[in-house]
mmCIF file of C-alpha atoms in Angstrom:
data_model
loop_
_atom_site.group_PDB
_atom_site.id
_atom_site.type_symbol
_atom_site.label_atom_id
_atom_site.label_comp_id
_atom_site.label_asym_id
_atom_site.label_seq_id
_atom_site.Cartn_x
_atom_site.Cartn_y
_atom_site.Cartn_z
ATOM 1 C CA UNK A 820 -37.001 -102.406 12.353
ATOM 2 C CA UNK A 821 -36.355 -102.958 8.760
ATOM 3 C CA UNK A 822 -32.531 -100.686 8.026
ATOM 4 C CA UNK A 823 -33.827 -98.311 5.931
ATOM 5 C CA UNK A 824 -36.314 -97.157 8.785
ATOM 6 C CA UNK A 825 -33.351 -97.766 11.034
ATOM 7 C CA UNK A 826 -30.407 -94.676 8.628
ATOM 8 C CA UNK A 827 -34.405 -93.221 8.406
ATOM 9 C CA UNK A 828 -33.212 -89.443 9.133
ATOM 10 C CA UNK A 829 -36.165 -87.172 10.669
ATOM 11 C CA UNK A 830 -37.165 -84.286 13.142
ATOM 12 C CA UNK A 831 -38.562 -84.647 16.949
ATOM 13 C CA UNK A 832 -41.407 -82.926 17.914
ATOM 14 C CA UNK A 833 -39.287 -80.617 20.284
ATOM 15 C CA UNK A 834 -36.278 -79.229 17.388
ATOM 16 C CA UNK A 835 -39.916 -78.641 15.267
ATOM 17 C CA UNK A 836 -41.010 -76.849 17.495
ATOM 18 C CA UNK A 837 -37.176 -74.858 18.278
ATOM 19 C CA UNK A 838 -37.345 -73.956 14.521
ATOM 20 C CA UNK A 839 -40.870 -71.931 14.588
ATOM 21 C CA UNK A 840 -39.613 -69.821 17.734
ATOM 22 C CA UNK A 841 -36.243 -69.514 16.186
ATOM 23 C CA UNK A 842 -38.254 -68.130 12.753
ATOM 24 C CA UNK A 843 -41.095 -66.245 14.335
ATOM 25 C CA UNK A 844 -38.084 -64.087 16.966
ATOM 26 C CA UNK A 845 -36.794 -63.351 13.663
ATOM 27 C CA UNK A 846 -39.578 -62.239 12.252
ATOM 28 C CA UNK A 847 -40.680 -60.066 14.933
ATOM 29 C CA UNK A 848 -37.708 -58.584 15.120
ATOM 30 C CA UNK A 849 -37.843 -57.917 11.027
ATOM 31 C CA UNK A 850 -41.358 -55.842 12.003
ATOM 32 C CA UNK A 851 -43.965 -58.384 11.976
ATOM 33 C CA UNK A 852 -46.562 -59.048 13.618
ATOM 34 C CA UNK A 853 -46.775 -62.613 15.817
ATOM 35 C CA UNK A 854 -49.598 -62.877 14.727
ATOM 36 C CA UNK A 855 -48.938 -62.405 10.322
ATOM 37 C CA UNK A 856 -46.525 -64.458 11.184
ATOM 38 C CA UNK A 857 -47.713 -67.999 12.880
ATOM 39 C CA UNK A 858 -50.048 -67.376 9.757
ATOM 40 C CA UNK A 859 -47.399 -67.374 7.168
ATOM 41 C CA UNK A 860 -45.641 -70.585 9.449
ATOM 42 C CA UNK A 861 -49.326 -71.439 9.201
ATOM 43 C CA UNK A 862 -49.710 -71.307 4.867
ATOM 44 C CA UNK A 863 -45.910 -72.975 4.500
ATOM 45 C CA UNK A 864 -47.304 -76.022 6.559
ATOM 46 C CA UNK A 865 -50.372 -76.798 5.313
ATOM 47 C CA UNK A 866 -48.411 -76.150 1.673
ATOM 48 C CA UNK A 867 -45.713 -78.575 2.896
ATOM 49 C CA UNK A 868 -48.366 -80.748 3.924
ATOM 50 C CA UNK A 869 -50.223 -80.293 0.814
ATOM 51 C CA UNK A 870 -47.369 -80.910 -1.555
ATOM 52 C CA UNK A 871 -45.996 -85.070 0.460
ATOM 53 C CA UNK A 872 -49.694 -85.289 -0.398
ATOM 54 C CA UNK A 873 -49.149 -84.947 -4.293
ATOM 55 C CA UNK A 874 -46.388 -87.170 -3.942
ATOM 56 C CA UNK A 875 -47.403 -89.920 -2.294
ATOM 57 C CA UNK A 876 -50.187 -89.479 -5.410
ATOM 58 C CA UNK A 877 -48.430 -89.671 -7.902
ATOM 59 C CA UNK A 878 -46.086 -92.632 -6.588
ATOM 60 C CA UNK A 879 -47.161 -95.308 -9.014
ATOM 61 C CA UNK A 880 -44.766 -98.009 -8.273
ATOM 62 C CA UNK A 881 -45.802 -101.355 -7.633
ATOM 63 C CA UNK A 882 -44.542 -103.283 -5.167
ATOM 64 C CA UNK A 883 -42.052 -106.145 -6.634
ATOM 65 C CA UNK A 884 -42.421 -109.857 -7.851
ATOM 66 C CA UNK A 885 -39.967 -112.497 -8.092
ATOM 67 C CA UNK A 886 -38.132 -112.671 -11.131
ATOM 68 C CA UNK A 887 -39.297 -109.482 -12.440
ATOM 69 C CA UNK A 888 -42.763 -110.723 -11.739
ATOM 70 C CA UNK A 889 -45.908 -108.692 -9.529
ATOM 71 C CA UNK A 890 -46.861 -110.236 -6.942
ATOM 72 C CA UNK A 891 -51.026 -109.951 -7.991
ATOM 73 C CA UNK A 892 -52.372 -111.195 -4.412
ATOM 74 C CA UNK A 893 -50.360 -107.799 -2.647
ATOM 75 C CA UNK A 894 -50.870 -104.836 -5.330
ATOM 76 C CA UNK A 895 -54.692 -104.435 -5.085
ATOM 77 C CA UNK A 896 -54.176 -104.442 -1.091
ATOM 78 C CA UNK A 897 -50.392 -102.102 -1.287
ATOM 79 C CA UNK A 898 -52.413 -100.061 -3.766
ATOM 80 C CA UNK A 899 -55.708 -98.976 -1.278
ATOM 81 C CA UNK A 900 -53.626 -98.965 1.342
ATOM 82 C CA UNK A 901 -51.040 -96.286 -0.132
ATOM 83 C CA UNK A 902 -54.527 -94.843 -1.361
ATOM 84 C CA UNK A 903 -56.325 -94.579 3.208
ATOM 85 C CA UNK A 904 -52.959 -92.660 3.496
ATOM 86 C CA UNK A 905 -53.247 -90.001 0.754
ATOM 87 C CA UNK A 906 -56.990 -89.702 2.166
ATOM 88 C CA UNK A 907 -55.581 -88.946 5.230
ATOM 89 C CA UNK A 908 -53.257 -87.258 4.848
ATOM 90 C CA UNK A 909 -55.218 -84.808 2.336
ATOM 91 C CA UNK A 910 -57.376 -84.830 4.857
ATOM 92 C CA UNK A 911 -55.151 -83.262 7.797
ATOM 93 C CA UNK A 912 -54.010 -81.389 4.946
ATOM 94 C CA UNK A 913 -57.136 -79.007 4.703
ATOM 95 C CA UNK A 914 -58.191 -78.700 8.359
ATOM 96 C CA UNK A 915 -54.194 -76.975 8.778
ATOM 97 C CA UNK A 916 -54.795 -75.084 5.510
ATOM 98 C CA UNK A 917 -58.578 -74.267 7.021
ATOM 99 C CA UNK A 918 -56.752 -73.062 10.393
ATOM 100 C CA UNK A 919 -54.550 -70.991 9.194
ATOM 101 C CA UNK A 920 -56.575 -69.316 6.379
ATOM 102 C CA UNK A 921 -60.178 -69.282 9.157
ATOM 103 C CA UNK A 922 -59.255 -69.799 12.143
ATOM 104 C CA UNK A 923 -62.645 -67.968 13.209
ATOM 105 C CA UNK A 924 -64.170 -70.667 12.625
ATOM 106 C CA UNK A 925 -66.573 -72.259 9.227
ATOM 107 C CA UNK A 926 -67.125 -69.676 6.675
ATOM 108 C CA UNK A 927 -65.876 -66.802 7.626
ATOM 109 C CA UNK A 928 -62.839 -67.053 5.512
ATOM 110 C CA UNK A 929 -65.565 -66.904 2.663
ATOM 111 C CA UNK A 930 -67.216 -63.936 3.139
ATOM 112 C CA UNK A 931 -67.161 -61.743 0.174
ATOM 113 C CA UNK A 932 -65.908 -57.562 1.151
ATOM 114 C CA UNK A 933 -63.707 -59.273 4.589
ATOM 115 C CA UNK A 934 -61.003 -56.766 5.015
ATOM 116 C CA UNK A 935 -57.721 -56.875 3.950
ATOM 117 C CA UNK A 936 -54.793 -57.892 6.180
ATOM 118 C CA UNK A 937 -51.395 -56.326 5.900
ATOM 119 C CA UNK A 938 -49.686 -59.452 5.221
ATOM 120 C CA UNK A 939 -51.989 -60.184 2.569
ATOM 121 C CA UNK A 940 -51.301 -57.224 0.412
ATOM 122 C CA UNK A 941 -48.012 -58.218 1.162
ATOM 123 C CA UNK A 942 -48.199 -62.180 -0.289
ATOM 124 C CA UNK A 943 -49.724 -59.767 -3.714
ATOM 125 C CA UNK A 944 -46.441 -57.703 -3.423
ATOM 126 C CA UNK A 945 -44.558 -60.706 -3.295
ATOM 127 C CA UNK A 946 -46.507 -62.650 -6.141
ATOM 128 C CA UNK A 947 -46.758 -60.301 -8.778
ATOM 129 C CA UNK A 948 -43.309 -58.230 -8.386
ATOM 130 C CA UNK A 949 -41.428 -61.844 -10.382
ATOM 131 C CA UNK A 950 -44.697 -61.245 -12.665
ATOM 132 C CA UNK A 951 -44.431 -58.057 -13.944
ATOM 133 C CA UNK A 952 -40.533 -58.426 -13.989
ATOM 134 C CA UNK A 953 -41.276 -61.529 -16.649
ATOM 135 C CA UNK A 954 -42.517 -58.838 -19.094
ATOM 136 C CA UNK A 955 -41.379 -55.240 -18.895
ATOM 137 C CA UNK A 956 -38.628 -53.823 -16.509
ATOM 138 C CA UNK A 957 -39.713 -52.784 -12.857
ATOM 139 C CA UNK A 958 -40.830 -49.332 -12.079
ATOM 140 C CA UNK A 959 -40.774 -46.529 -9.443
ATOM 141 C CA UNK A 960 -44.964 -46.646 -8.511
ATOM 142 C CA UNK A 961 -45.662 -44.786 -4.761
ATOM 143 C CA UNK A 962 -45.211 -47.717 -2.563
ATOM 144 C CA UNK A 963 -48.631 -45.808 -0.489
ATOM 145 C CA UNK A 964 -50.266 -46.535 -4.546
ATOM 146 C CA UNK A 965 -49.238 -49.490 -5.306
ATOM 147 C CA UNK A 966 -50.670 -51.141 -1.640
ATOM 148 C CA UNK A 967 -53.868 -48.700 -1.907
ATOM 149 C CA UNK A 968 -54.118 -50.866 -5.775
ATOM 150 C CA UNK A 969 -53.383 -53.563 -3.982
ATOM 151 C CA UNK A 970 -55.602 -53.759 -1.385
ATOM 152 C CA UNK A 971 -58.992 -53.103 -4.383
ATOM 153 C CA UNK A 972 -57.957 -56.348 -6.464
ATOM 154 C CA UNK A 973 -57.585 -57.771 -2.423
ATOM 155 C CA UNK A 974 -60.807 -56.609 -2.354
ATOM 156 C CA UNK A 975 -63.035 -58.202 -5.063
ATOM 157 C CA UNK A 976 -62.212 -62.235 -3.306
ATOM 158 C CA UNK A 977 -62.208 -64.454 0.471
ATOM 159 C CA UNK A 978 -59.532 -64.572 2.345
ATOM 160 C CA UNK A 979 -59.847 -68.764 0.692
ATOM 161 C CA UNK A 980 -58.792 -67.225 -2.623
ATOM 162 C CA UNK A 981 -56.203 -64.191 -1.461
ATOM 163 C CA UNK A 982 -54.622 -68.065 0.284
ATOM 164 C CA UNK A 983 -54.557 -69.170 -3.042
ATOM 165 C CA UNK A 984 -54.190 -65.785 -5.515
ATOM 166 C CA UNK A 985 -50.478 -66.639 -6.085
ATOM 167 C CA UNK A 986 -50.980 -69.058 -7.854
ATOM 168 C CA UNK A 987 -53.673 -67.724 -9.503
ATOM 169 C CA UNK A 988 -51.832 -65.311 -10.675
ATOM 170 C CA UNK A 989 -49.045 -67.067 -11.812
ATOM 171 C CA UNK A 990 -51.892 -69.463 -13.917
ATOM 172 C CA UNK A 991 -53.487 -66.369 -15.367
ATOM 173 C CA UNK A 992 -49.917 -64.662 -16.672
ATOM 174 C CA UNK A 993 -49.199 -68.393 -17.967
ATOM 175 C CA UNK A 994 -52.695 -68.569 -20.144
ATOM 176 C CA UNK A 995 -52.203 -65.106 -21.359
ATOM 177 C CA UNK A 996 -48.167 -64.885 -21.435
ATOM 178 C CA UNK A 997 -48.346 -63.964 -26.146
ATOM 179 C CA UNK A 998 -51.385 -61.824 -25.074
ATOM 180 C CA UNK A 999 -49.622 -60.328 -22.050
ATOM 181 C CA UNK A 1000 -45.874 -59.668 -23.856
ATOM 182 C CA UNK A 1001 -47.773 -57.565 -26.782
ATOM 183 C CA UNK A 1002 -49.648 -55.459 -24.750
ATOM 184 C CA UNK A 1003 -46.309 -54.164 -22.466
ATOM 185 C CA UNK A 1004 -44.589 -53.785 -25.929
ATOM 186 C CA UNK A 1005 -47.316 -51.692 -27.065
ATOM 187 C CA UNK A 1006 -48.543 -50.085 -23.595
ATOM 188 C CA UNK A 1007 -45.072 -51.229 -21.410
ATOM 189 C CA UNK A 1008 -42.311 -48.286 -20.457
ATOM 190 C CA UNK A 1009 -40.850 -48.560 -23.804
ATOM 191 C CA UNK A 1010 -43.591 -47.638 -25.714
ATOM 192 C CA UNK A 1011 -44.752 -44.839 -27.771
ATOM 193 C CA UNK A 1012 -47.716 -44.730 -24.817
ATOM 194 C CA UNK A 1013 -46.004 -44.707 -22.115
ATOM 195 C CA UNK A 1014 -45.947 -40.707 -21.156
ATOM 196 C CA UNK A 1015 -49.891 -41.115 -21.171
ATOM 197 C CA UNK A 1016 -51.489 -41.417 -17.403
ATOM 198 C CA UNK A 1017 -53.681 -43.612 -18.151
ATOM 199 C CA UNK A 1018 -51.548 -46.754 -18.717
ATOM 200 C CA UNK A 1019 -49.582 -46.133 -15.130
ATOM 201 C CA UNK A 1020 -50.699 -50.002 -13.760
ATOM 202 C CA UNK A 1021 -48.596 -51.676 -16.797
ATOM 203 C CA UNK A 1022 -45.352 -50.033 -15.453
ATOM 204 C CA UNK A 1023 -46.022 -51.743 -11.878
ATOM 205 C CA UNK A 1024 -45.910 -54.358 -10.573
ATOM 206 C CA UNK A 1025 -49.264 -53.673 -10.040
ATOM 207 C CA UNK A 1026 -50.087 -54.308 -13.640
ATOM 208 C CA UNK A 1027 -50.831 -58.091 -13.898
ATOM 209 C CA UNK A 1028 -52.719 -58.072 -10.555
ATOM 210 C CA UNK A 1029 -55.507 -55.305 -12.607
ATOM 211 C CA UNK A 1030 -55.651 -56.785 -15.415
ATOM 212 C CA UNK A 1031 -56.532 -60.525 -14.446
ATOM 213 C CA UNK A 1032 -58.779 -58.993 -12.248
ATOM 214 C CA UNK A 1033 -60.474 -56.965 -15.018
ATOM 215 C CA UNK A 1034 -60.596 -60.065 -16.773
ATOM 216 C CA UNK A 1035 -62.238 -62.658 -14.326
ATOM 217 C CA UNK A 1036 -64.564 -59.270 -12.169
ATOM 218 C CA UNK A 1037 -64.475 -56.464 -14.109
ATOM 219 C CA UNK A 1038 -67.740 -55.343 -12.272
ATOM 220 C CA UNK A 1039 -66.242 -55.686 -8.441
ATOM 221 C CA UNK A 1040 -62.968 -54.967 -9.098
ATOM 222 C CA UNK A 1041 -64.589 -50.840 -10.233
ATOM 223 C CA UNK A 1042 -66.642 -51.059 -6.843
ATOM 224 C CA UNK A 1043 -63.596 -51.135 -5.162
ATOM 225 C CA UNK A 1044 -62.002 -49.065 -7.528
ATOM 226 C CA UNK A 1045 -64.826 -46.333 -6.679
ATOM 227 C CA UNK A 1046 -64.786 -47.292 -2.274
ATOM 228 C CA UNK A 1047 -60.425 -46.655 -3.077
ATOM 229 C CA UNK A 1048 -61.636 -43.437 -4.704
ATOM 230 C CA UNK A 1049 -58.199 -44.329 -7.402
ATOM 231 C CA UNK A 1050 -57.999 -42.964 -10.154
ATOM 232 C CA UNK A 1051 -61.060 -44.398 -12.783
ATOM 233 C CA UNK A 1052 -58.727 -43.064 -16.060
ATOM 234 C CA UNK A 1053 -55.937 -46.363 -14.477
ATOM 235 C CA UNK A 1054 -58.689 -48.822 -14.846
ATOM 236 C CA UNK A 1055 -60.026 -47.533 -18.061
ATOM 237 C CA UNK A 1056 -56.115 -47.707 -19.750
ATOM 238 C CA UNK A 1057 -55.257 -51.067 -19.053
ATOM 239 C CA UNK A 1058 -59.067 -52.505 -20.143
ATOM 240 C CA UNK A 1059 -58.688 -50.707 -23.350
ATOM 241 C CA UNK A 1060 -55.276 -51.822 -23.804
ATOM 242 C CA UNK A 1061 -56.523 -55.342 -22.664
ATOM 243 C CA UNK A 1062 -58.690 -55.537 -25.607
ATOM 244 C CA UNK A 1063 -56.696 -54.352 -28.169
ATOM 245 C CA UNK A 1064 -53.811 -56.779 -28.235
ATOM 246 C CA UNK A 1065 -56.945 -59.355 -27.719
ATOM 247 C CA UNK A 1066 -58.215 -58.690 -31.506
ATOM 248 C CA UNK A 1067 -56.790 -60.285 -34.778
ATOM 249 C CA UNK A 1068 -54.282 -58.404 -35.784
ATOM 250 C CA UNK A 1069 -53.226 -57.944 -39.294
ATOM 251 C CA UNK A 1070 -56.287 -59.989 -40.312
ATOM 252 C CA UNK A 1071 -54.091 -63.019 -38.294
ATOM 253 C CA UNK A 1072 -55.198 -65.135 -35.574
ATOM 254 C CA UNK A 1073 -54.849 -63.414 -32.263
ATOM 255 C CA UNK A 1074 -54.891 -64.620 -29.206
ATOM 256 C CA UNK A 1075 -58.499 -64.125 -27.363
ATOM 257 C CA UNK A 1076 -60.424 -64.265 -30.871
ATOM 258 C CA UNK A 1077 -61.748 -60.824 -30.115
ATOM 259 C CA UNK A 1078 -60.052 -59.886 -27.330
ATOM 260 C CA UNK A 1079 -62.943 -58.685 -25.066
ATOM 261 C CA UNK A 1080 -62.664 -57.856 -20.987
ATOM 262 C CA UNK A 1081 -65.276 -61.035 -19.587
#
């Protein structure tokens, strides 16, 4: 055995299982159902595998040769071997994610209008809160209303899309940062329009989630909105604000080039 392998620190399978059981017990004491907790842990496990696969794929080191020259005869074989390991690890990560998101069998997680689960709502809350605080101060929207709004938002997606929703929101906020900053300055809690109830959602952490859906799936969001019997004005206000801040300002270039919701 190589000296590096002898000194390598690794967890055995029994210790890993014990850590998982401990976490399940702690989450259970906090009121999280076992199925929900296991689903979250499975997502973290799948993500760890995907992260390892990405790290392996990005390691471009070569086999060192004598006197600083590479061992070309071995380099090709090394690359092929590394690629085979990365591909297999990627397949394992994909299977782990499928088991976490689609436990009922192939296709179930791709079905439209799938019921939104409690943990999916909690994951959405955890995703939107830091994004909201990046643009404005915290606000006090009724927690029950927050959940209703997020259920309508998540109802436009399949379970597969919900599993990746936090990343999608982060990409949306990064891509439209200047436009969002302007929107919250002009229509957020500290603006002159704060007294108008049509902009209520811009004072809540759900605002970024609603804006992302208005910019990508407006028809589907309106359908879910009507089904949930939420006030239409809560959608109309953010949509008008999003369009307004997307227009060129004072004849200059503005982000979005016209700003219509697409």
